[in-house]
Amino acid sequence: VATTTQHEPIPEVAADAEAGVLERDLVVMKFGGSSVADTQKIKDVAGRLVAAREAGQRVLGVLSAMGDTTDELVRLAYEISARPHAREFDMLVSVGERISNALCAMAIRDLGHEAVSLTGSQAGIVTDTVHGKAKIVEVRAQRLHSELDRDRIVLVAGFQGVSTDLEVTTLGRGGSDMTAVALAAALGARVCEIYTDVDGVFTADPRIVPTARKLKAVTYEEMLELAASGAKVLQLRSVEFARNHDVRLHVRSTFSKEEGTWIVDEEDPVLEKAIISGVAHTGCEPLYRVREIDAAKLFARLAEASVNVDTILQVSTDEIVFSAPLDDREACDELLGSLGVEWSMRDDLGKVSLVGAGMKSHPGIAAKTFATLEGIGVESKVISTSPIKIACHVRTEDVPRAVTALHEAFELDLD
Ligand code: ASP
Ligand code: MG
């Protein structure tokens, strides 16, 4: 289907989309900010897009803003105003992607190929009206199909769309992944390639565990757990979207021709079944303790404030403990402050998470995890699990040792 919807379809518009057009020979290639950090790198990316075209594929590129451009634009906004106006903020921060994509289209033309760069709006990416973290509600793909039919390499500015009120919106930090995945889904692309400055998804952070290995493939579920547990390589929302729309993802390096890591469903032939895929970590995962509040009310309010609550413990009838990522700390502090309840927060803990689809059918993983941590004298303050994850809050200074010990205990360095 040429039209994709994340939430409610917009019926009138969906009706005139050319349902059924699939671009099976299309590859969507997304390049992150560090891959397009200067003009030479943009020329290299142009070369890579052209090579894919010359190999006979149709090519749609999605480029992030150059290097730290977005951070710089955000900084400017806050230099002007403590509370930048939401609409103008999106007008501003969406600009970075126009620059990189337009420059790349010029470079492609110099290589003798047809190319066109488009804003999110020109590309037909329709979102809801929530500035700063808009959700894509539809992709009107006619323009994209017709540009591809004209034999052009099409470049789409990542991270942005146009709202149903015809305003420019942005999709949240790291949102170019979302643009790429949504376009791959809407056009029915064979694969969505995510080019970045690392070789793929690793069994652990190689800066902590030098023997960490690049994974050949992981399932969407594993990637979701890894991303939620601190692995930074993909935006969480884009992985959810890929899973819901069956988009195969391939995370790989901009700077080499090597295969990276495939993110696919459990039935995919590229997957080799492993019990444990990796150990993710965060150096700081704030832990909140709240007294005398009804759990239903507390978590409803946290959800409204878009706080991504992770671990939850009902310690006693009048006490709840939960954790939330560092990124949500401001929102969380503000909300708890406004509730007029007794609460406290500690930020001297990090989180170590063991992730693997094979856990579902292998008993003893939890036992081995705890024995390993005990063996190196690391105490778990809070433990949380999902069918494919065991996560332990440990003291921040113990995080690297815990990651290393678990990586070794589960022999993740062995192929
Ligand atoms: N440039 C935007 C950001 O830095 C979007 C992206 O890179 O994906 O968040
Ligand atoms: Mg970026």
CSV table of C-alpha atoms and ligand atoms in Angstrom, one decimal, residues 33 64-65 67 70 173, ligand 2:
chain,number,residue,atom,x,y,z
A,33,GLY,CA,24.8,13.8,11.1
A,64,SER,CA,20.4,14.3,8.8
A,65,ALA,CA,21.7,17.8,9.4
A,67,GLY,CA,27.4,17.4,12.3
A,70,THR,CA,20.8,20.9,15.1
A,173,ARG,CA,15.6,14.4,18.2
B,2,MG,MG,21.7,14.4,14.4
